[in-house]
Amino acid sequence: MSSPSETAPAQSDALATEHRTAAVVYNPVKVHLPTLQRTVAKYEQEAGWNATLWFETTEEDPGGGMARAALDAGADVIAAAGGDGTVRAVGEVVHGSDASLALLPSGTGNLLARNMKLPLDDLDASTHAIFHGTDRPIDFGILGLERPDGNREQYGFLVMAGLGLDARMLANTRPGLKKRVGWLAYVDSLFRSVRDIDGFDFRYRLDESTTKSVRGHSVIVGNCGMLQANAMLLPEAEIDDGVFDIVVMRPRGFFGWVRIGARIFWENAILRWFRRSTLGNTFVGRRIITRAKQERPLRYLRGEEFVLRLEKPDEFEIDGDPVGEISAFRARIDPGSLRVRVPEPAEPTGRAARKRS
């Protein structure tokens, strides 16, 4: 970890206020540091920014402490170079501050970058956006967890959080297999988790509605809709619409899970496209979308605050990281409270440019 005195060039106070500073919080296991440093230096000098600050994560701290140090050092943009855990840890700290979050995707899932359609395997494009991009405000999820012993903890999340199948799947994922085959390791874990999973009883309240009692197999609260392998779990989810999308899975037997799989891996993507098309705004289109929402194995909800209490403790996950068992949780959304650095829109060319002129 470098301090500002070690990395920032000496300059007058007036010049220092004129120039901006970036910081990179990186997971040393996920990145090739010399390549990353060379690429950052190239675009930093091109943009005329101050020397970039560098902070290395540890096993004990996936990035939160480093992000706080970067803020204290005056960073205007803090880039997370690592997996979803690093992005979440940095995002928790950047959320609500005057700084922006940039993404240098380096993990297995890279779910926030996927959902925002940001570059995934293009280090130059991701790094260029740090210094030449624009800020896009997105929603941020805030979670209050209650543990089986009564202790309470607070977390933030950017993509999804939930319990049941997805949390048990993550807890069952074999680290060695994940290193060898990446996201395909989740398929192995999925089949083992589906075989072992039992339904659970819970009560929930959405916004100001009455409390309802339900039995289900999974409950997921999402700020985004897409999983690995382009699986669309929440087809109506938008990252900046000011509400959560929630799905409750209630399959009946093996074929219920098959139906859910078909819906997530194929039909939801079509439904998302249909909803955004002209046909989706017609009377018939709205009827189709409404009927799709009412499919029995999946129940979709939307709101700004979701409170759930379990009859028995169960595993919970946040943005792809298992966090252990909980007895209850409360999720609320903080609209537009996190600024994410995105590439500048490309200038139109060809026919689009002629049409614009």
Coordinates of C-alpha atoms in Angstrom, one line a residue:
M1 CA 0.0 0.0 0.0
S2 CA 1.4 3.4 -0.9
S3 CA 0.7 6.7 0.9
P4 CA 0.0 9.9 -1.0
S5 CA 3.3 11.4 0.0
E6 CA 5.1 8.5 -1.7
T7 CA 3.1 8.6 -4.9
A8 CA 1.8 12.1 -5.6
P9 CA 4.3 14.5 -7.3
A10 CA 5.2 17.7 -5.5
Q11 CA 3.1 20.6 -6.8
S12 CA 1.5 23.9 -5.8
D13 CA -1.8 23.9 -3.9
A14 CA -3.5 25.5 -6.9
L15 CA -2.3 22.8 -9.2
A16 CA -3.3 20.1 -6.8
T17 CA -6.9 21.2 -6.6
E18 CA -7.0 21.3 -10.4
H19 CA -5.7 17.8 -11.0
R20 CA -7.6 14.7 -10.0
T21 CA -6.4 11.5 -8.3
A22 CA -7.4 7.9 -8.8
A23 CA -6.8 4.9 -6.5
V24 CA -6.7 1.2 -7.3
V25 CA -7.7 -1.3 -4.7
Y26 CA -6.5 -4.7 -6.1
N27 CA -6.7 -8.3 -5.1
P28 CA -3.1 -9.6 -5.7
V29 CA -4.4 -13.1 -6.5
K30 CA -6.7 -11.9 -9.3
V31 CA -4.5 -9.4 -11.2
H32 CA -1.1 -9.3 -12.8
L33 CA 0.1 -6.2 -11.0
P34 CA 3.0 -5.1 -13.4
T35 CA 0.6 -5.2 -16.4
L36 CA -2.1 -3.3 -14.5
Q37 CA 0.3 -0.7 -13.3
R38 CA 1.7 0.0 -16.8
T39 CA -1.8 0.3 -18.2
V40 CA -2.9 2.7 -15.5
A41 CA 0.2 4.8 -15.8
K42 CA -0.4 5.1 -19.6
Y43 CA -3.9 6.6 -19.2
E44 CA -3.2 8.5 -16.1
Q45 CA -0.4 10.5 -17.8
E46 CA -2.5 10.9 -20.9
A47 CA -5.3 12.5 -18.9
G48 CA -2.9 14.6 -16.8
W49 CA -4.1 13.2 -13.4
N50 CA -2.0 12.9 -10.3
A51 CA 0.0 9.7 -9.7
T52 CA -2.4 6.9 -8.9
L53 CA -2.6 5.5 -5.3
W54 CA -2.3 1.7 -4.9
F55 CA -3.8 -0.4 -2.1
E56 CA -3.5 -4.2 -1.9
T57 CA -6.3 -6.3 -0.3
T58 CA -5.7 -9.0 2.2
E59 CA -7.4 -12.2 3.3
E60 CA -8.7 -10.4 6.3
D61 CA -9.8 -7.3 4.5
P62 CA -11.2 -7.7 0.9
G63 CA -11.0 -4.0 0.2
G64 CA -13.1 -1.9 2.7
G65 CA -10.2 -0.6 4.7
M66 CA -8.2 0.1 1.6
A67 CA -11.1 2.1 0.1
R68 CA -11.4 4.1 3.3
A69 CA -7.7 4.9 3.2
A70 CA -8.1 5.9 -0.5
L71 CA -10.9 8.3 0.5
D72 CA -8.8 9.7 3.3
A73 CA -6.0 10.3 0.8
G74 CA -8.3 12.4 -1.4
A75 CA -9.0 9.9 -4.2
D76 CA -11.7 11.1 -6.7
V77 CA -12.1 7.7 -8.3
I78 CA -11.5 4.4 -6.6
A79 CA -11.1 1.4 -8.9
A80 CA -11.8 -2.1 -7.7
A81 CA -9.5 -4.7 -9.4
G82 CA -10.7 -8.1 -8.3
G83 CA -13.8 -10.3 -8.1
D84 CA -17.3 -9.5 -6.9
G85 CA -16.2 -9.6 -3.3
T86 CA -13.7 -6.8 -3.9
V87 CA -16.2 -4.7 -5.8
R88 CA -18.8 -5.0 -3.0
A89 CA -16.2 -4.2 -0.3
V90 CA -15.1 -1.1 -2.1
G91 CA -18.6 -0.1 -3.2
E92 CA -19.8 -0.2 0.4
V93 CA -17.2 2.5 1.3
V94 CA -17.6 4.6 -1.9
H95 CA -21.4 4.6 -1.5
G96 CA -22.6 8.0 -0.4
S97 CA -19.2 9.6 -0.7
D98 CA -18.0 12.3 -3.1
A99 CA -15.9 9.7 -5.0
S100 CA -16.8 7.4 -7.9
L101 CA -16.4 3.6 -8.2
A102 CA -14.6 2.2 -11.2
L103 CA -14.4 -1.4 -12.2
L104 CA -11.4 -3.4 -13.4
P105 CA -13.1 -6.8 -13.7
S106 CA -10.8 -9.6 -12.6
G107 CA -12.9 -12.3 -11.1
T108 CA -15.1 -15.3 -12.0
G109 CA -18.5 -13.6 -12.0
N110 CA -18.0 -9.9 -12.5
L111 CA -21.7 -9.5 -12.0
L112 CA -21.9 -5.7 -11.6
A113 CA -19.9 -5.2 -14.8
R114 CA -22.0 -7.7 -16.7
N115 CA -25.2 -6.1 -15.7
M116 CA -24.0 -2.7 -16.5
K117 CA -22.6 -4.0 -19.9
L118 CA -19.1 -2.7 -19.1
P119 CA -15.9 -4.2 -20.6
L120 CA -15.1 -7.6 -19.1
D121 CA -11.9 -8.8 -20.8
D122 CA -10.5 -5.5 -22.1
L123 CA -8.1 -4.0 -19.6
D124 CA -7.4 -1.0 -21.8
A125 CA -11.0 -0.1 -22.1
S126 CA -11.7 -0.5 -18.4
T127 CA -8.7 1.6 -17.4
H128 CA -9.4 4.3 -20.0
A129 CA -12.9 4.7 -18.4
I130 CA -11.2 5.6 -15.0
F131 CA -9.6 8.7 -16.4
H132 CA -11.9 9.6 -19.4
G133 CA -15.3 8.1 -18.5
T134 CA -18.4 9.6 -17.0
D135 CA -20.2 8.9 -13.8
R136 CA -23.5 6.9 -13.8
P137 CA -25.6 7.0 -10.6
I138 CA -26.9 3.6 -9.6
D139 CA -29.0 2.3 -6.7
F140 CA -27.3 0.7 -3.7
G141 CA -28.8 -2.0 -1.4
I142 CA -28.5 -1.8 2.4
L143 CA -28.9 -5.0 4.4
G144 CA -29.5 -5.5 8.1
L145 CA -28.9 -9.2 9.1
E146 CA -29.9 -10.8 12.3
R147 CA -27.8 -13.9 13.4
P148 CA -29.2 -16.9 15.2
D149 CA -27.6 -15.7 18.4
G150 CA -29.4 -12.3 18.1
N151 CA -26.4 -10.3 17.0
R152 CA -27.1 -7.8 14.2
E153 CA -24.8 -6.8 11.3
Q154 CA -25.1 -4.3 8.4
Y155 CA -23.8 -4.8 4.8
G156 CA -24.2 -3.2 1.4
F157 CA -24.8 -5.0 -1.8
L158 CA -24.8 -4.1 -5.5
V159 CA -26.1 -7.1 -7.4
M160 CA -28.2 -9.7 -5.4
A161 CA -28.6 -11.1 -1.9
G162 CA -30.6 -14.1 -0.7
L163 CA -31.1 -17.4 1.0
G164 CA -32.0 -20.9 0.0
L165 CA -30.7 -22.5 -3.2
D166 CA -28.2 -19.8 -4.3
A167 CA -26.7 -19.4 -0.8
R168 CA -26.3 -23.2 -0.3
M169 CA -25.0 -23.5 -3.8
L170 CA -22.2 -20.9 -3.0
A171 CA -21.5 -22.6 0.3
N172 CA -21.2 -26.0 -1.6
T173 CA -18.9 -24.7 -4.4
R174 CA -15.5 -26.5 -4.3
P175 CA -12.7 -23.9 -4.3
G176 CA -10.3 -26.1 -6.3
L177 CA -12.9 -26.8 -9.0
K178 CA -13.7 -23.1 -9.2
K179 CA -10.0 -22.3 -9.8
R180 CA -9.9 -24.8 -12.6
V181 CA -13.1 -24.2 -14.5
G182 CA -14.4 -20.8 -13.3
W183 CA -18.2 -20.3 -13.2
L184 CA -18.8 -23.9 -14.4
A185 CA -18.0 -25.0 -10.9
Y186 CA -21.3 -23.4 -9.9
V187 CA -23.1 -26.0 -12.1
D188 CA -21.6 -28.8 -10.1
S189 CA -22.6 -27.1 -6.9
L190 CA -26.1 -26.4 -8.2
F191 CA -26.9 -30.0 -8.9
R192 CA -25.6 -31.0 -5.4
S193 CA -27.6 -28.2 -3.7
V194 CA -30.8 -29.0 -5.6
R195 CA -30.6 -32.6 -4.5
D196 CA -30.1 -31.6 -0.8
I197 CA -32.3 -28.5 -0.5
D198 CA -35.5 -28.5 1.6
G199 CA -38.1 -25.8 1.6
F200 CA -38.3 -23.4 4.5
D201 CA -41.0 -21.4 6.2
F202 CA -40.8 -17.7 6.5
R203 CA -42.8 -14.5 7.0
Y204 CA -42.2 -11.4 4.9
R205 CA -43.4 -7.8 4.5
L206 CA -42.9 -5.7 1.4
D207 CA -43.0 -1.9 1.9
E208 CA -46.2 -1.0 3.8
S209 CA -48.1 -4.2 3.0
T210 CA -49.3 -6.7 5.5
T211 CA -47.1 -9.6 6.7
K212 CA -47.4 -12.8 4.7
S213 CA -46.4 -16.4 5.6
V214 CA -44.9 -18.5 2.8
R215 CA -43.0 -21.7 2.2
G216 CA -40.3 -21.6 -0.4
H217 CA -36.9 -22.9 -1.5
S218 CA -35.1 -19.6 -2.3
V219 CA -35.7 -15.9 -1.8
I220 CA -33.5 -13.5 -3.8
V221 CA -33.5 -9.7 -3.6
G222 CA -31.9 -8.1 -6.6
N223 CA -30.6 -4.7 -7.8
C224 CA -29.6 -6.4 -11.0
G225 CA -31.1 -9.3 -12.9
M226 CA -28.3 -11.3 -14.6
L227 CA -26.3 -14.2 -13.3
Q228 CA -23.2 -16.0 -14.7
A229 CA -23.7 -17.6 -18.2
N230 CA -26.1 -14.8 -19.0
A231 CA -28.8 -16.4 -16.9
M232 CA -31.6 -13.8 -16.4
L233 CA -33.0 -14.4 -12.9
L234 CA -34.9 -11.1 -12.6
P235 CA -36.1 -9.9 -16.1
E236 CA -37.5 -6.6 -14.9
A237 CA -34.6 -5.5 -12.7
E238 CA -32.9 -2.2 -13.5
I239 CA -29.9 -0.9 -11.6
D240 CA -31.2 2.7 -11.4
D241 CA -35.0 2.4 -11.1
G242 CA -35.2 3.0 -7.3
V243 CA -36.7 -0.4 -6.4
F244 CA -35.7 -4.0 -5.7
D245 CA -36.8 -6.9 -7.7
I246 CA -37.5 -10.0 -5.6
V247 CA -38.1 -13.6 -6.6
V248 CA -39.5 -16.4 -4.4
M249 CA -38.8 -19.9 -5.8
R250 CA -41.5 -22.5 -5.0
P251 CA -41.0 -25.5 -7.2
R252 CA -42.9 -28.8 -6.8
G253 CA -40.5 -31.7 -7.3
F254 CA -37.8 -32.2 -9.9
F255 CA -39.9 -30.9 -12.9
G256 CA -40.6 -27.7 -10.9
W257 CA -36.8 -27.1 -10.9
V258 CA -36.6 -27.9 -14.6
R259 CA -39.3 -25.3 -15.2
I260 CA -37.4 -22.7 -13.2
G261 CA -34.2 -23.6 -15.1
A262 CA -35.9 -23.1 -18.4
R263 CA -37.3 -19.8 -17.3
I264 CA -34.0 -18.4 -16.0
F265 CA -31.7 -19.6 -18.8
W266 CA -34.0 -18.9 -21.7
E267 CA -37.5 -17.5 -21.3
N268 CA -36.6 -14.5 -19.0
A269 CA -34.2 -13.1 -21.5
I270 CA -37.0 -13.2 -24.1
L271 CA -39.4 -11.7 -21.7
R272 CA -37.0 -8.8 -20.9
W273 CA -36.6 -8.1 -24.6
F274 CA -40.4 -8.3 -25.1
R275 CA -41.2 -6.0 -22.2
R276 CA -38.9 -3.3 -23.7
S277 CA -40.3 -3.7 -27.2
T278 CA -43.2 -1.9 -28.8
L279 CA -45.3 -5.2 -28.5
G280 CA -44.8 -5.1 -24.7
N281 CA -46.7 -1.9 -24.5
T282 CA -49.8 -3.3 -26.2
F283 CA -52.8 -4.7 -24.4
V284 CA -51.9 -8.3 -25.5
G285 CA -48.3 -7.7 -24.6
R286 CA -49.2 -6.5 -21.1
R287 CA -51.4 -9.6 -20.7
I288 CA -48.5 -11.9 -21.6
I289 CA -46.1 -10.2 -19.2
T290 CA -48.7 -10.3 -16.4
R291 CA -49.3 -14.0 -16.9
A292 CA -45.6 -14.8 -17.0
K293 CA -45.2 -13.1 -13.6
Q294 CA -47.9 -15.3 -12.1
E295 CA -46.2 -18.6 -13.0
R296 CA -46.5 -20.8 -9.9
P297 CA -42.8 -22.0 -9.4
L298 CA -41.7 -18.3 -9.4
R299 CA -43.2 -15.4 -7.6
Y300 CA -41.9 -11.9 -8.5
L301 CA -42.3 -8.9 -6.3
R302 CA -41.0 -5.3 -6.4
G303 CA -40.5 -2.7 -3.7
E304 CA -38.2 -0.4 -1.7
E305 CA -38.0 -2.3 1.6
F306 CA -38.2 -6.0 2.2
V307 CA -38.2 -7.6 5.6
L308 CA -38.1 -11.4 6.1
R309 CA -38.0 -13.7 9.2
L310 CA -37.2 -17.4 9.0
E311 CA -38.7 -20.1 11.2
K312 CA -35.3 -21.7 11.3
P313 CA -31.8 -20.2 10.5
D314 CA -30.5 -20.7 7.0
E315 CA -27.5 -19.8 4.8
F316 CA -27.3 -16.3 3.3
E317 CA -25.3 -14.8 0.5
I318 CA -24.4 -11.3 -0.6
D319 CA -23.2 -10.6 -4.1
G320 CA -21.9 -14.1 -4.5
D321 CA -20.2 -14.4 -1.2
P322 CA -21.6 -16.8 1.5
V323 CA -21.9 -15.0 4.9
G324 CA -23.2 -17.8 7.1
E325 CA -26.6 -18.4 8.7
I326 CA -29.2 -15.8 9.5
S327 CA -32.5 -15.7 11.2
A328 CA -33.9 -12.5 9.6
F329 CA -32.9 -9.7 7.3
R330 CA -34.1 -6.3 6.2
A331 CA -33.2 -4.9 2.8
R332 CA -33.8 -1.4 1.7
I333 CA -32.7 0.6 -1.3
D334 CA -30.8 3.9 -1.5
P335 CA -31.6 5.2 -4.9
G336 CA -28.9 6.7 -7.1
S337 CA -26.4 6.9 -4.2
L338 CA -23.4 5.3 -5.8
R339 CA -21.6 6.7 -8.9
V340 CA -20.0 4.2 -11.2
R341 CA -17.4 5.2 -13.8
V342 CA -18.5 4.2 -17.3
P343 CA -17.0 4.7 -20.7
E344 CA -18.0 7.9 -22.6
P345 CA -20.7 7.1 -25.2
A346 CA -19.1 6.4 -28.6
E347 CA -19.5 9.0 -31.3
P348 CA -21.9 7.8 -33.9
T349 CA -20.4 6.8 -37.3
G350 CA -21.7 6.1 -40.7
R351 CA -25.5 6.2 -41.2
A352 CA -26.1 7.2 -37.6
A353 CA -23.8 10.1 -37.8
R354 CA -25.4 11.3 -41.1
K355 CA -28.9 11.0 -39.6
R356 CA -27.8 13.0 -36.5
S357 CA -26.4 15.8 -38.6

